[in-house]
mmCIF file of C-alpha atoms in Angstrom:
data_model
loop_
_atom_site.group_PDB
_atom_site.id
_atom_site.type_symbol
_atom_site.label_atom_id
_atom_site.label_comp_id
_atom_site.label_asym_id
_atom_site.label_seq_id
_atom_site.Cartn_x
_atom_site.Cartn_y
_atom_site.Cartn_z
ATOM 1 C CA ASP A 27 -63.947 65.271 -107.716
ATOM 2 C CA ALA A 28 -61.339 63.027 -108.842
ATOM 3 C CA GLY A 29 -60.635 59.976 -106.075
ATOM 4 C CA VAL A 30 -57.880 57.921 -105.500
ATOM 5 C CA ILE A 31 -56.426 57.209 -108.849
ATOM 6 C CA GLN A 32 -54.378 54.276 -109.572
ATOM 7 C CA SER A 33 -51.936 52.763 -113.071
ATOM 8 C CA PRO A 34 -52.105 50.671 -114.394
ATOM 9 C CA ARG A 35 -54.424 49.037 -114.233
ATOM 10 C CA HIS A 36 -53.415 45.459 -115.141
ATOM 11 C CA GLU A 37 -49.503 44.098 -115.066
ATOM 12 C CA VAL A 38 -48.901 41.602 -116.732
ATOM 13 C CA THR A 39 -45.061 41.399 -115.463
ATOM 14 C CA GLU A 40 -42.051 38.045 -115.962
ATOM 15 C CA MET A 41 -40.952 36.612 -112.471
ATOM 16 C CA GLY A 42 -37.725 38.787 -112.442
ATOM 17 C CA GLN A 43 -38.751 41.444 -114.022
ATOM 18 C CA GLU A 44 -38.984 45.879 -112.313
ATOM 19 C CA VAL A 45 -42.578 46.536 -111.664
ATOM 20 C CA THR A 46 -44.032 49.879 -110.415
ATOM 21 C CA LEU A 47 -47.101 50.781 -109.278
ATOM 22 C CA ARG A 48 -48.393 54.103 -109.149
ATOM 23 C CA CYS A 49 -50.883 56.100 -107.012
ATOM 24 C CA LYS A 50 -51.996 59.836 -106.298
ATOM 25 C CA PRO A 51 -54.261 60.429 -104.098
ATOM 26 C CA ILE A 52 -57.010 62.725 -103.976
ATOM 27 C CA SER A 53 -55.741 66.256 -103.967
ATOM 28 C CA GLY A 54 -56.254 68.389 -99.860
ATOM 29 C CA HIS A 55 -55.304 63.792 -98.154
ATOM 30 C CA ASP A 56 -51.764 63.828 -96.352
ATOM 31 C CA TYR A 57 -52.387 59.741 -95.815
ATOM 32 C CA LEU A 58 -52.006 57.450 -98.602
ATOM 33 C CA PHE A 59 -51.795 53.404 -97.645
ATOM 34 C CA TRP A 60 -51.389 50.976 -100.228
ATOM 35 C CA TYR A 61 -52.789 47.833 -99.189
ATOM 36 C CA ARG A 62 -52.458 44.387 -100.878
ATOM 37 C CA GLN A 63 -55.130 41.898 -101.796
ATOM 38 C CA THR A 64 -55.283 38.128 -101.907
ATOM 39 C CA MET A 65 -57.759 35.308 -101.727
ATOM 40 C CA MET A 66 -55.234 33.604 -99.472
ATOM 41 C CA ARG A 67 -54.473 36.770 -96.462
ATOM 42 C CA GLY A 68 -56.909 38.597 -97.376
ATOM 43 C CA LEU A 69 -57.274 43.225 -97.618
ATOM 44 C CA GLU A 70 -53.296 44.134 -95.331
ATOM 45 C CA LEU A 71 -52.056 47.169 -95.144
ATOM 46 C CA LEU A 72 -48.658 47.174 -96.837
ATOM 47 C CA ILE A 73 -46.797 51.204 -95.273
ATOM 48 C CA TYR A 74 -48.716 54.252 -95.242
ATOM 49 C CA PHE A 75 -47.674 57.993 -95.541
ATOM 50 C CA ASN A 76 -48.595 61.174 -93.704
ATOM 51 C CA ASN A 77 -47.623 64.706 -95.436
ATOM 52 C CA ASN A 78 -45.252 62.391 -97.479
ATOM 53 C CA VAL A 79 -43.500 61.067 -94.817
ATOM 54 C CA PRO A 80 -43.165 56.548 -93.969
ATOM 55 C CA ILE A 81 -44.804 56.498 -90.513
ATOM 56 C CA ASP A 82 -45.334 52.065 -90.880
ATOM 57 C CA ASP A 83 -43.520 50.188 -93.738
ATOM 58 C CA SER A 84 -43.810 47.135 -91.189
ATOM 59 C CA GLY A 85 -46.298 45.183 -93.213
ATOM 60 C CA MET A 86 -44.376 45.432 -96.329
ATOM 61 C CA PRO A 87 -43.748 41.696 -97.046
ATOM 62 C CA GLU A 88 -39.683 41.789 -97.675
ATOM 63 C CA ASP A 89 -36.741 43.801 -99.245
ATOM 64 C CA ARG A 90 -37.711 43.797 -102.809
ATOM 65 C CA PHE A 91 -41.036 45.884 -101.934
ATOM 66 C CA SER A 92 -40.079 49.955 -101.559
ATOM 67 C CA ALA A 93 -42.332 52.183 -101.680
ATOM 68 C CA LYS A 94 -42.149 56.577 -101.877
ATOM 69 C CA MET A 95 -43.408 59.969 -101.487
ATOM 70 C CA PRO A 96 -41.644 62.176 -103.882
ATOM 71 C CA ASN A 97 -44.931 64.500 -103.328
ATOM 72 C CA ALA A 98 -47.870 65.281 -101.972
ATOM 73 C CA SER A 99 -49.528 64.320 -105.598
ATOM 74 C CA PHE A 100 -47.664 61.239 -106.171
ATOM 75 C CA SER A 101 -47.079 57.827 -104.032
ATOM 76 C CA THR A 102 -45.281 54.414 -106.264
ATOM 77 C CA LEU A 103 -44.711 50.847 -104.987
ATOM 78 C CA LYS A 104 -41.381 49.700 -106.725
ATOM 79 C CA ILE A 105 -41.127 45.174 -106.906
ATOM 80 C CA GLN A 106 -37.687 44.189 -107.513
ATOM 81 C CA PRO A 107 -37.365 41.639 -108.438
ATOM 82 C CA SER A 108 -40.721 40.344 -108.607
ATOM 83 C CA GLU A 109 -41.923 37.005 -107.716
ATOM 84 C CA PRO A 110 -45.498 34.913 -108.549
ATOM 85 C CA ARG A 111 -46.079 35.218 -104.641
ATOM 86 C CA ASP A 112 -46.498 38.732 -105.395
ATOM 87 C CA SER A 113 -49.545 38.210 -107.276
ATOM 88 C CA ALA A 114 -52.297 39.971 -105.800
ATOM 89 C CA VAL A 115 -55.052 43.347 -106.091
ATOM 90 C CA TYR A 116 -52.091 46.254 -105.195
ATOM 91 C CA PHE A 117 -54.536 49.578 -103.613
ATOM 92 C CA CYS A 118 -53.959 52.907 -102.406
ATOM 93 C CA ALA A 119 -55.819 54.973 -100.425
ATOM 94 C CA SER A 120 -55.595 58.004 -98.937
ATOM 95 C CA SER A 121 -57.675 60.154 -96.403
ATOM 96 C CA TYR A 122 -57.856 63.685 -94.760
ATOM 97 C CA GLY A 123 -56.220 63.313 -91.640
ATOM 98 C CA GLY A 124 -55.324 59.435 -89.821
ATOM 99 C CA GLY A 125 -57.465 57.852 -86.242
ATOM 100 C CA VAL A 126 -61.257 57.393 -87.477
ATOM 101 C CA ARG A 127 -61.357 59.395 -90.641
ATOM 102 C CA GLU A 128 -62.092 57.600 -94.033
ATOM 103 C CA GLN A 129 -60.079 56.280 -95.788
ATOM 104 C CA TYR A 130 -60.986 56.044 -99.718
ATOM 105 C CA PHE A 131 -60.064 53.225 -101.590
ATOM 106 C CA GLY A 132 -58.753 53.270 -105.226
ATOM 107 C CA PRO A 133 -59.956 51.085 -108.332
ATOM 108 C CA GLY A 134 -56.872 48.833 -108.203
ATOM 109 C CA THR A 135 -53.586 47.336 -110.027
ATOM 110 C CA ARG A 136 -54.054 43.975 -110.533
ATOM 111 C CA LEU A 137 -49.970 42.234 -110.968
ATOM 112 C CA THR A 138 -49.899 38.403 -111.886
ATOM 113 C CA VAL A 139 -45.906 37.348 -112.245
ATOM 114 C CA THR A 140 -45.402 34.676 -114.438
ATOM 115 C CA GLN B 24 -50.047 40.568 -83.696
ATOM 116 C CA LYS B 25 -53.833 42.748 -84.437
ATOM 117 C CA GLU B 26 -56.218 40.219 -85.729
ATOM 118 C CA VAL B 27 -59.789 40.183 -87.506
ATOM 119 C CA GLU B 28 -61.786 37.601 -88.159
ATOM 120 C CA GLN B 29 -65.004 37.169 -89.788
ATOM 121 C CA ASN B 30 -67.144 33.903 -90.766
ATOM 122 C CA SER B 31 -66.444 34.224 -94.126
ATOM 123 C CA GLY B 32 -69.503 32.769 -95.967
ATOM 124 C CA PRO B 33 -71.117 32.762 -98.083
ATOM 125 C CA LEU B 34 -73.954 33.818 -95.861
ATOM 126 C CA SER B 35 -77.311 32.717 -97.993
ATOM 127 C CA VAL B 36 -80.376 35.203 -97.243
ATOM 128 C CA PRO B 37 -83.924 35.819 -98.569
ATOM 129 C CA GLU B 38 -84.498 39.637 -100.429
ATOM 130 C CA GLY B 39 -86.752 41.632 -98.060
ATOM 131 C CA ALA B 40 -84.768 40.103 -94.120
ATOM 132 C CA ILE B 41 -82.620 40.948 -92.737
ATOM 133 C CA ALA B 42 -79.087 40.227 -92.807
ATOM 134 C CA SER B 43 -76.320 40.153 -89.259
ATOM 135 C CA LEU B 44 -73.326 40.173 -90.064
ATOM 136 C CA ASN B 45 -70.524 39.184 -86.918
ATOM 137 C CA CYS B 46 -66.731 40.224 -86.789
ATOM 138 C CA THR B 47 -64.091 39.719 -83.585
ATOM 139 C CA TYR B 48 -61.291 41.347 -82.997
ATOM 140 C CA SER B 49 -58.211 40.155 -79.928
ATOM 141 C CA ASP B 50 -56.516 43.649 -79.547
ATOM 142 C CA ARG B 51 -58.416 45.113 -76.929
ATOM 143 C CA GLY B 52 -57.195 49.081 -77.626
ATOM 144 C CA SER B 53 -58.745 48.855 -80.299
ATOM 145 C CA GLN B 54 -60.683 51.332 -80.717
ATOM 146 C CA SER B 55 -62.125 52.617 -83.791
ATOM 147 C CA PHE B 56 -63.588 49.673 -86.355
ATOM 148 C CA PHE B 57 -64.933 50.030 -89.748
ATOM 149 C CA TRP B 58 -67.103 47.989 -92.567
ATOM 150 C CA TYR B 59 -66.695 47.911 -95.422
ATOM 151 C CA ARG B 60 -68.420 46.989 -99.228
ATOM 152 C CA GLN B 61 -67.071 45.165 -101.902
ATOM 153 C CA TYR B 62 -67.663 44.269 -104.805
ATOM 154 C CA SER B 63 -66.742 41.629 -107.117
ATOM 155 C CA GLY B 64 -63.356 42.833 -108.989
ATOM 156 C CA LYS B 65 -64.293 46.517 -107.464
ATOM 157 C CA SER B 66 -62.380 48.444 -104.462
ATOM 158 C CA PRO B 67 -64.222 48.598 -100.887
ATOM 159 C CA GLU B 68 -65.763 51.115 -100.075
ATOM 160 C CA LEU B 69 -66.811 52.143 -96.585
ATOM 161 C CA ILE B 70 -70.422 51.977 -95.596
ATOM 162 C CA MET B 71 -70.308 52.466 -91.546
ATOM 163 C CA SER B 72 -68.022 53.080 -88.600
ATOM 164 C CA ILE B 73 -68.410 53.064 -85.010
ATOM 165 C CA TYR B 74 -66.337 53.922 -82.272
ATOM 166 C CA SER B 75 -68.538 53.533 -78.850
ATOM 167 C CA ASN B 76 -70.575 50.994 -77.171
ATOM 168 C CA GLY B 77 -74.383 50.667 -78.368
ATOM 169 C CA ASP B 78 -75.542 50.476 -82.105
ATOM 170 C CA LYS B 79 -75.602 53.127 -84.214
ATOM 171 C CA GLU B 80 -78.157 53.886 -87.672
ATOM 172 C CA ASP B 81 -77.357 54.765 -91.233
ATOM 173 C CA GLY B 82 -80.103 54.073 -92.773
ATOM 174 C CA ARG B 83 -80.894 50.029 -93.756
ATOM 175 C CA PHE B 84 -77.431 49.367 -92.063
ATOM 176 C CA THR B 85 -76.618 49.481 -87.793
ATOM 177 C CA ALA B 86 -72.603 48.648 -86.830
ATOM 178 C CA GLN B 87 -73.382 47.827 -83.813
ATOM 179 C CA LEU B 88 -70.026 47.168 -80.889
ATOM 180 C CA ASN B 89 -69.271 45.916 -78.345
ATOM 181 C CA LYS B 90 -65.806 46.366 -76.642
ATOM 182 C CA ALA B 91 -65.660 43.814 -74.195
ATOM 183 C CA SER B 92 -66.093 40.893 -75.680
ATOM 184 C CA GLN B 93 -64.358 42.428 -78.749
ATOM 185 C CA TYR B 94 -67.400 42.418 -81.108
ATOM 186 C CA VAL B 95 -68.640 44.459 -83.825
ATOM 187 C CA SER B 96 -72.254 43.669 -86.424
ATOM 188 C CA LEU B 97 -73.799 44.918 -89.163
ATOM 189 C CA LEU B 98 -76.819 44.314 -89.298
ATOM 190 C CA ILE B 99 -79.099 45.133 -93.006
ATOM 191 C CA ARG B 100 -82.695 45.372 -92.348
ATOM 192 C CA ASP B 101 -84.756 45.093 -95.189
ATOM 193 C CA SER B 102 -82.192 43.904 -97.603
ATOM 194 C CA GLN B 103 -82.465 43.844 -101.398
ATOM 195 C CA PRO B 104 -80.470 41.826 -104.136
ATOM 196 C CA SER B 105 -77.918 44.899 -103.964
ATOM 197 C CA ASP B 106 -76.452 43.971 -101.120
ATOM 198 C CA SER B 107 -75.382 41.350 -102.897
ATOM 199 C CA ALA B 108 -71.071 41.729 -101.610
ATOM 200 C CA THR B 109 -68.570 40.714 -99.516
ATOM 201 C CA TYR B 110 -68.242 42.824 -96.550
ATOM 202 C CA LEU B 111 -64.580 43.251 -95.006
ATOM 203 C CA CYS B 112 -64.595 44.464 -91.313
ATOM 204 C CA ALA B 113 -62.246 46.435 -90.072
ATOM 205 C CA VAL B 114 -59.924 47.675 -87.155
ATOM 206 C CA LYS B 115 -58.040 50.921 -85.933
ATOM 207 C CA GLY B 116 -55.865 50.888 -83.539
ATOM 208 C CA ARG B 117 -55.834 53.864 -82.129
ATOM 209 C CA LEU B 118 -56.994 57.529 -81.941
ATOM 210 C CA GLY B 119 -54.837 59.579 -83.106
ATOM 211 C CA GLY B 120 -51.647 59.965 -85.005
ATOM 212 C CA GLY B 121 -48.515 57.413 -84.233
ATOM 213 C CA GLY B 122 -48.474 54.236 -86.518
ATOM 214 C CA ALA B 123 -51.342 52.576 -85.737
ATOM 215 C CA ASP B 124 -53.893 54.829 -89.028
ATOM 216 C CA GLY B 125 -53.378 51.599 -91.492
ATOM 217 C CA LEU B 126 -56.613 49.034 -90.646
ATOM 218 C CA THR B 127 -56.369 45.418 -90.070
ATOM 219 C CA PHE B 128 -58.802 43.620 -91.646
ATOM 220 C CA GLY B 129 -60.378 40.558 -91.759
ATOM 221 C CA LYS B 130 -60.789 38.853 -94.663
ATOM 222 C CA GLY B 131 -65.036 38.885 -95.474
ATOM 223 C CA THR B 132 -67.793 37.443 -95.031
ATOM 224 C CA HIS B 133 -69.579 36.729 -98.347
ATOM 225 C CA LEU B 134 -74.077 38.365 -98.570
ATOM 226 C CA ILE B 135 -75.824 36.871 -100.779
ATOM 227 C CA ILE B 136 -79.149 38.455 -101.166
ATOM 228 C CA GLN B 137 -81.625 35.328 -102.855
ATOM 229 C CA PRO B 138 -84.447 37.260 -104.798
#
């Protein structure tokens, strides 16, 4: 069975450009999480969805970031406009059920903003 | 604000010895605790979860939880070079749904197993 799929795996863009990261969760999972990892701040939760509905977006750093989940098998994280400080690895994770259920992480998207 | 603290390391342990990794957390209401392993350039993978005070063993791994002291630890017995990785402690606020299903991670401890 396929795991969490993320695309692109690497993205290099110039400051001010729009960036869209994509995630396909594991089939049947009803929770989807977006995390960001940097050396300075570690792994941080940005936003998560339950049954395609955003539940907690308190980790989204500012209005330049937005996330959507139009259906159970697809989510996007968009940054517009991008800035060099957005450079990080962005992980998508999914789980079946919340609470104590295991979250399965995708391979991540390494974003570099120059 | 939830905080999870770990010693960044590196922690160097000889092959075959016991590696001991520690984690403290600030939110006394936290209910569930996880240890993830992350190899360089890879995504985190779950190796242990623990919800009740005491010890939980799974193969060479033992997780220990002390809620009164707000302390979680991971012991790795018979350490192997393949255990060399960064170990992330993660905490979840409360069981069930609502706005508390995301994980709060520590920054991780870099473990090196010396052959």
